[in-house]
């Protein structure tokens, strides 16, 4: 799975975009997220039919917050630098960036897909906190909660294309319901979640009927023209 704590791949993408002549500063999103960080409203989902748009925004979020990335050379030149919350948040969070769109051999069925997700996440937790002893017999949320209770460390989750498996014809309706339940268990009322930022093609409500993940505020990433994009109000 394409997953690693505090990845720099996302920063390289943002750096490449920043160097383009028609780069648009969308760092006002970060000011909004700073305001929501570690509050009851810390669950955000951005939807767009364009993969490049939402992936770029997810990379922007990871590049700004991740502890293991020094991204000041870019963000010192953007709108966000003049906000009160800038220095408090830049490169100061434990970020988990997950690209949920996997190659076919890793998602040939739901069981393979979810096992890849769980195994990779547990392995990374074990590498980051070897002295705590991640227990593979525990669920993901139990392991995260255990780490939080012992270290006080919280996590920012950035899941790009979270609904990839929901749009797959390889997955049954029952398995899709299991996936939604899995995400709800990971995120709902969890003390270790500092923020959950998801991107997807479709509204969460399309799949859940408000049974799962109803704590998320959703936004649509709209395009006024090919070189401009902005978040429109939630729905």
mmCIF file of C-alpha atoms in Angstrom:
data_model
loop_
_atom_site.group_PDB
_atom_site.id
_atom_site.type_symbol
_atom_site.label_atom_id
_atom_site.label_comp_id
_atom_site.label_asym_id
_atom_site.label_seq_id
_atom_site.Cartn_x
_atom_site.Cartn_y
_atom_site.Cartn_z
ATOM 1 C CA UNK A 1 0.000 0.000 0.000
ATOM 2 C CA UNK A 2 1.180 3.518 -0.767
ATOM 3 C CA UNK A 3 1.440 4.589 2.808
ATOM 4 C CA UNK A 4 4.009 5.977 5.152
ATOM 5 C CA UNK A 5 4.065 8.291 8.133
ATOM 6 C CA UNK A 6 4.969 11.862 7.199
ATOM 7 C CA UNK A 7 5.700 11.220 3.538
ATOM 8 C CA UNK A 8 7.718 13.727 1.490
ATOM 9 C CA UNK A 9 6.196 12.588 -1.816
ATOM 10 C CA UNK A 10 3.312 14.984 -1.299
ATOM 11 C CA UNK A 11 5.710 17.854 -0.689
ATOM 12 C CA UNK A 12 7.500 17.141 -3.969
ATOM 13 C CA UNK A 13 4.155 17.363 -5.776
ATOM 14 C CA UNK A 14 3.349 20.708 -4.191
ATOM 15 C CA UNK A 15 6.834 22.013 -4.918
ATOM 16 C CA UNK A 16 6.438 21.087 -8.591
ATOM 17 C CA UNK A 17 3.045 22.807 -8.744
ATOM 18 C CA UNK A 18 4.438 25.858 -6.948
ATOM 19 C CA UNK A 19 7.104 26.259 -9.606
ATOM 20 C CA UNK A 20 4.526 26.314 -12.389
ATOM 21 C CA UNK A 21 3.726 29.720 -13.858
ATOM 22 C CA UNK A 22 -0.039 29.388 -13.312
ATOM 23 C CA UNK A 23 0.179 28.160 -9.686
ATOM 24 C CA UNK A 24 -2.845 29.228 -7.628
ATOM 25 C CA UNK A 25 -2.445 29.900 -3.920
ATOM 26 C CA UNK A 26 -5.143 27.884 -2.131
ATOM 27 C CA UNK A 27 -3.540 27.936 1.305
ATOM 28 C CA UNK A 28 -6.596 29.668 2.788
ATOM 29 C CA UNK A 29 -7.889 26.123 3.234
ATOM 30 C CA UNK A 30 -5.165 25.595 5.824
ATOM 31 C CA UNK A 31 -6.342 28.540 7.901
ATOM 32 C CA UNK A 32 -9.776 26.941 8.027
ATOM 33 C CA UNK A 33 -8.337 23.566 8.999
ATOM 34 C CA UNK A 34 -6.214 25.186 11.706
ATOM 35 C CA UNK A 35 -9.407 26.546 13.208
ATOM 36 C CA UNK A 36 -11.008 23.083 13.207
ATOM 37 C CA UNK A 37 -7.963 21.174 14.454
ATOM 38 C CA UNK A 38 -8.670 19.025 17.517
ATOM 39 C CA UNK A 39 -12.262 20.268 17.866
ATOM 40 C CA UNK A 40 -15.589 18.491 17.470
ATOM 41 C CA UNK A 41 -15.590 19.739 13.856
ATOM 42 C CA UNK A 42 -12.248 18.146 12.974
ATOM 43 C CA UNK A 43 -13.738 15.860 10.306
ATOM 44 C CA UNK A 44 -13.580 17.236 6.739
ATOM 45 C CA UNK A 45 -14.256 15.637 3.367
ATOM 46 C CA UNK A 46 -13.500 17.334 0.025
ATOM 47 C CA UNK A 47 -15.194 15.923 -3.066
ATOM 48 C CA UNK A 48 -14.235 16.365 -6.698
ATOM 49 C CA UNK A 49 -14.599 14.453 -9.955
ATOM 50 C CA UNK A 50 -11.073 15.577 -10.844
ATOM 51 C CA UNK A 51 -8.427 13.347 -9.278
ATOM 52 C CA UNK A 52 -5.643 15.895 -9.779
ATOM 53 C CA UNK A 53 -7.517 18.649 -7.946
ATOM 54 C CA UNK A 54 -8.342 16.782 -4.774
ATOM 55 C CA UNK A 55 -4.997 14.978 -4.720
ATOM 56 C CA UNK A 56 -3.181 18.306 -4.966
ATOM 57 C CA UNK A 57 -5.220 19.662 -2.069
ATOM 58 C CA UNK A 58 -4.520 16.551 0.011
ATOM 59 C CA UNK A 59 -0.808 16.940 -0.741
ATOM 60 C CA UNK A 60 -1.018 20.595 0.269
ATOM 61 C CA UNK A 61 -2.490 19.579 3.611
ATOM 62 C CA UNK A 62 0.134 16.896 4.270
ATOM 63 C CA UNK A 63 3.011 19.144 3.203
ATOM 64 C CA UNK A 64 1.919 21.878 5.559
ATOM 65 C CA UNK A 65 1.273 19.805 8.670
ATOM 66 C CA UNK A 66 3.753 16.915 8.546
ATOM 67 C CA UNK A 67 6.489 16.946 11.191
ATOM 68 C CA UNK A 68 9.031 15.261 8.955
ATOM 69 C CA UNK A 69 8.802 17.810 6.155
ATOM 70 C CA UNK A 70 10.378 21.262 6.238
ATOM 71 C CA UNK A 71 8.054 23.062 3.848
ATOM 72 C CA UNK A 72 8.540 26.636 5.021
ATOM 73 C CA UNK A 73 10.343 27.666 1.839
ATOM 74 C CA UNK A 74 7.012 27.330 0.019
ATOM 75 C CA UNK A 75 4.460 28.279 2.654
ATOM 76 C CA UNK A 76 6.450 31.345 3.705
ATOM 77 C CA UNK A 77 5.493 32.723 0.289
ATOM 78 C CA UNK A 78 1.768 31.916 0.486
ATOM 79 C CA UNK A 79 -1.293 33.477 2.064
ATOM 80 C CA UNK A 80 -1.186 31.232 5.128
ATOM 81 C CA UNK A 81 2.094 32.785 6.373
ATOM 82 C CA UNK A 82 0.269 35.959 7.508
ATOM 83 C CA UNK A 83 -2.267 34.149 9.669
ATOM 84 C CA UNK A 84 -2.080 33.947 13.424
ATOM 85 C CA UNK A 85 -2.061 30.155 13.465
ATOM 86 C CA UNK A 86 0.689 29.664 10.871
ATOM 87 C CA UNK A 87 3.741 29.024 13.029
ATOM 88 C CA UNK A 88 1.782 27.002 15.554
ATOM 89 C CA UNK A 89 0.815 24.390 12.971
ATOM 90 C CA UNK A 90 3.350 24.274 10.153
ATOM 91 C CA UNK A 91 5.330 21.002 10.215
ATOM 92 C CA UNK A 92 4.108 20.259 13.717
ATOM 93 C CA UNK A 93 1.765 17.260 13.414
ATOM 94 C CA UNK A 94 1.904 13.482 13.062
ATOM 95 C CA UNK A 95 0.371 13.005 9.627
ATOM 96 C CA UNK A 96 -0.766 9.740 8.114
ATOM 97 C CA UNK A 97 -1.244 10.161 4.371
ATOM 98 C CA UNK A 98 -2.973 7.264 2.667
ATOM 99 C CA UNK A 99 -3.673 6.896 -1.042
ATOM 100 C CA UNK A 100 -6.677 4.577 -1.015
ATOM 101 C CA UNK A 101 -6.520 3.948 -4.752
ATOM 102 C CA UNK A 102 -4.462 0.770 -5.000
ATOM 103 C CA UNK A 103 -3.200 -1.284 -7.952
ATOM 104 C CA UNK A 104 -5.479 -4.137 -8.992
ATOM 105 C CA UNK A 105 -3.366 -6.873 -7.429
ATOM 106 C CA UNK A 106 -3.815 -5.221 -4.021
ATOM 107 C CA UNK A 107 -7.570 -4.908 -4.324
ATOM 108 C CA UNK A 108 -8.669 -7.946 -6.300
ATOM 109 C CA UNK A 109 -11.321 -8.412 -3.626
ATOM 110 C CA UNK A 110 -12.408 -6.652 -0.468
ATOM 111 C CA UNK A 111 -10.614 -8.990 1.925
ATOM 112 C CA UNK A 112 -7.268 -8.408 0.216
ATOM 113 C CA UNK A 113 -7.865 -4.656 0.133
ATOM 114 C CA UNK A 114 -8.760 -4.232 3.782
ATOM 115 C CA UNK A 115 -5.996 -6.620 4.916
ATOM 116 C CA UNK A 116 -3.439 -4.516 3.028
ATOM 117 C CA UNK A 117 -4.722 -1.413 4.733
ATOM 118 C CA UNK A 118 -4.757 -2.864 8.235
ATOM 119 C CA UNK A 119 -1.423 -4.690 7.966
ATOM 120 C CA UNK A 120 0.423 -1.677 6.581
ATOM 121 C CA UNK A 121 -0.973 0.663 9.171
ATOM 122 C CA UNK A 122 -0.107 -1.662 12.049
ATOM 123 C CA UNK A 123 3.417 -2.188 10.700
ATOM 124 C CA UNK A 124 4.001 1.550 10.490
ATOM 125 C CA UNK A 125 2.688 2.056 13.996
ATOM 126 C CA UNK A 126 5.060 -0.622 15.247
ATOM 127 C CA UNK A 127 8.010 1.067 13.515
ATOM 128 C CA UNK A 128 7.121 4.455 14.972
ATOM 129 C CA UNK A 129 6.449 3.191 18.496
ATOM 130 C CA UNK A 130 8.500 -0.012 18.963
ATOM 131 C CA UNK A 131 8.648 0.356 22.740
ATOM 132 C CA UNK A 132 4.888 0.254 23.077
ATOM 133 C CA UNK A 133 4.444 -3.067 21.341
ATOM 134 C CA UNK A 134 1.628 -2.818 18.822
ATOM 135 C CA UNK A 135 -0.614 -5.850 19.192
ATOM 136 C CA UNK A 136 -1.741 -7.333 15.873
ATOM 137 C CA UNK A 137 -4.601 -9.048 17.678
ATOM 138 C CA UNK A 138 -6.093 -5.664 18.494
ATOM 139 C CA UNK A 139 -8.167 -3.644 16.053
ATOM 140 C CA UNK A 140 -6.701 -0.521 14.451
ATOM 141 C CA UNK A 141 -8.575 1.849 16.701
ATOM 142 C CA UNK A 142 -7.460 -0.098 19.786
ATOM 143 C CA UNK A 143 -3.821 0.171 18.726
ATOM 144 C CA UNK A 144 -4.092 3.866 17.975
ATOM 145 C CA UNK A 145 -5.829 4.447 21.265
ATOM 146 C CA UNK A 146 -3.148 2.494 23.095
ATOM 147 C CA UNK A 147 -0.408 4.622 21.529
ATOM 148 C CA UNK A 148 -2.299 7.782 22.407
ATOM 149 C CA UNK A 149 -2.851 6.746 26.020
ATOM 150 C CA UNK A 150 0.823 5.903 26.509
ATOM 151 C CA UNK A 151 2.382 8.831 24.610
ATOM 152 C CA UNK A 152 -0.264 11.533 24.386
ATOM 153 C CA UNK A 153 0.417 11.744 20.648
ATOM 154 C CA UNK A 154 -2.487 12.414 18.306
ATOM 155 C CA UNK A 155 -2.699 11.873 14.557
ATOM 156 C CA UNK A 156 -3.909 13.743 11.532
ATOM 157 C CA UNK A 157 -5.339 11.355 8.943
ATOM 158 C CA UNK A 158 -5.273 12.370 5.272
ATOM 159 C CA UNK A 159 -7.052 9.748 3.143
ATOM 160 C CA UNK A 160 -6.966 10.512 -0.589
ATOM 161 C CA UNK A 161 -9.642 8.773 -2.709
ATOM 162 C CA UNK A 162 -11.258 7.285 0.374
ATOM 163 C CA UNK A 163 -14.229 6.071 -1.710
ATOM 164 C CA UNK A 164 -12.168 4.194 -4.306
ATOM 165 C CA UNK A 165 -13.363 0.809 -3.049
ATOM 166 C CA UNK A 166 -16.951 2.096 -2.842
ATOM 167 C CA UNK A 167 -16.934 2.625 -6.602
ATOM 168 C CA UNK A 168 -15.436 -0.781 -7.380
ATOM 169 C CA UNK A 169 -17.475 -3.506 -9.054
ATOM 170 C CA UNK A 170 -15.310 -6.080 -7.258
ATOM 171 C CA UNK A 171 -16.987 -5.290 -3.944
ATOM 172 C CA UNK A 172 -20.448 -6.335 -2.773
ATOM 173 C CA UNK A 173 -22.910 -4.027 -1.060
ATOM 174 C CA UNK A 174 -22.350 -5.903 2.181
ATOM 175 C CA UNK A 175 -18.575 -5.410 1.916
ATOM 176 C CA UNK A 176 -19.036 -1.715 1.204
ATOM 177 C CA UNK A 177 -21.078 -1.494 4.369
ATOM 178 C CA UNK A 178 -18.260 -3.244 6.243
ATOM 179 C CA UNK A 179 -15.760 -0.693 4.916
ATOM 180 C CA UNK A 180 -17.914 2.213 6.079
ATOM 181 C CA UNK A 181 -18.229 0.588 9.476
ATOM 182 C CA UNK A 182 -14.445 0.134 9.578
ATOM 183 C CA UNK A 183 -13.865 3.857 8.910
ATOM 184 C CA UNK A 184 -16.501 4.854 11.424
ATOM 185 C CA UNK A 185 -14.828 2.699 14.069
ATOM 186 C CA UNK A 186 -11.451 4.259 13.293
ATOM 187 C CA UNK A 187 -12.622 7.873 13.403
ATOM 188 C CA UNK A 188 -15.802 8.341 15.431
ATOM 189 C CA UNK A 189 -15.247 10.154 18.747
ATOM 190 C CA UNK A 190 -11.630 8.950 18.802
ATOM 191 C CA UNK A 191 -9.377 10.912 21.144
ATOM 192 C CA UNK A 192 -6.323 10.125 19.010
ATOM 193 C CA UNK A 193 -7.812 11.829 15.943
ATOM 194 C CA UNK A 194 -6.506 15.372 15.753
ATOM 195 C CA UNK A 195 -8.119 15.731 12.329
ATOM 196 C CA UNK A 196 -9.479 13.502 9.584
ATOM 197 C CA UNK A 197 -9.255 14.968 6.076
ATOM 198 C CA UNK A 198 -10.721 12.799 3.309
ATOM 199 C CA UNK A 199 -10.978 13.334 -0.423
ATOM 200 C CA UNK A 200 -13.357 11.464 -2.697
ATOM 201 C CA UNK A 201 -15.307 11.526 -5.941
ATOM 202 C CA UNK A 202 -18.739 11.525 -4.345
ATOM 203 C CA UNK A 203 -20.498 12.773 -1.264
ATOM 204 C CA UNK A 204 -20.254 10.536 1.790
ATOM 205 C CA UNK A 205 -24.024 10.723 2.122
ATOM 206 C CA UNK A 206 -24.386 8.976 -1.246
ATOM 207 C CA UNK A 207 -23.096 5.800 0.356
ATOM 208 C CA UNK A 208 -24.084 6.073 4.005
ATOM 209 C CA UNK A 209 -27.581 7.568 4.297
ATOM 210 C CA UNK A 210 -26.224 9.207 7.449
ATOM 211 C CA UNK A 211 -25.667 5.844 9.142
ATOM 212 C CA UNK A 212 -21.891 6.235 9.165
ATOM 213 C CA UNK A 213 -19.427 9.131 9.097
ATOM 214 C CA UNK A 214 -22.133 11.728 9.688
ATOM 215 C CA UNK A 215 -19.636 13.782 11.698
ATOM 216 C CA UNK A 216 -17.907 14.886 8.460
ATOM 217 C CA UNK A 217 -18.471 18.327 6.990
ATOM 218 C CA UNK A 218 -18.319 18.012 3.216
ATOM 219 C CA UNK A 219 -17.128 20.440 0.575
ATOM 220 C CA UNK A 220 -17.088 20.303 -3.182
ATOM 221 C CA UNK A 221 -13.926 21.275 -5.029
ATOM 222 C CA UNK A 222 -15.273 23.224 -7.999
ATOM 223 C CA UNK A 223 -13.546 24.417 -11.144
ATOM 224 C CA UNK A 224 -14.491 27.761 -12.649
ATOM 225 C CA UNK A 225 -11.961 27.214 -15.395
ATOM 226 C CA UNK A 226 -9.107 24.851 -16.113
ATOM 227 C CA UNK A 227 -6.621 26.857 -14.052
ATOM 228 C CA UNK A 228 -8.797 27.833 -11.113
ATOM 229 C CA UNK A 229 -10.341 25.824 -8.323
ATOM 230 C CA UNK A 230 -11.946 26.646 -5.055
ATOM 231 C CA UNK A 231 -13.891 25.111 -2.205
ATOM 232 C CA UNK A 232 -17.575 25.907 -2.269
ATOM 233 C CA UNK A 233 -19.782 25.835 0.771
ATOM 234 C CA UNK A 234 -20.546 22.656 2.615
ATOM 235 C CA UNK A 235 -23.643 20.587 2.067
#
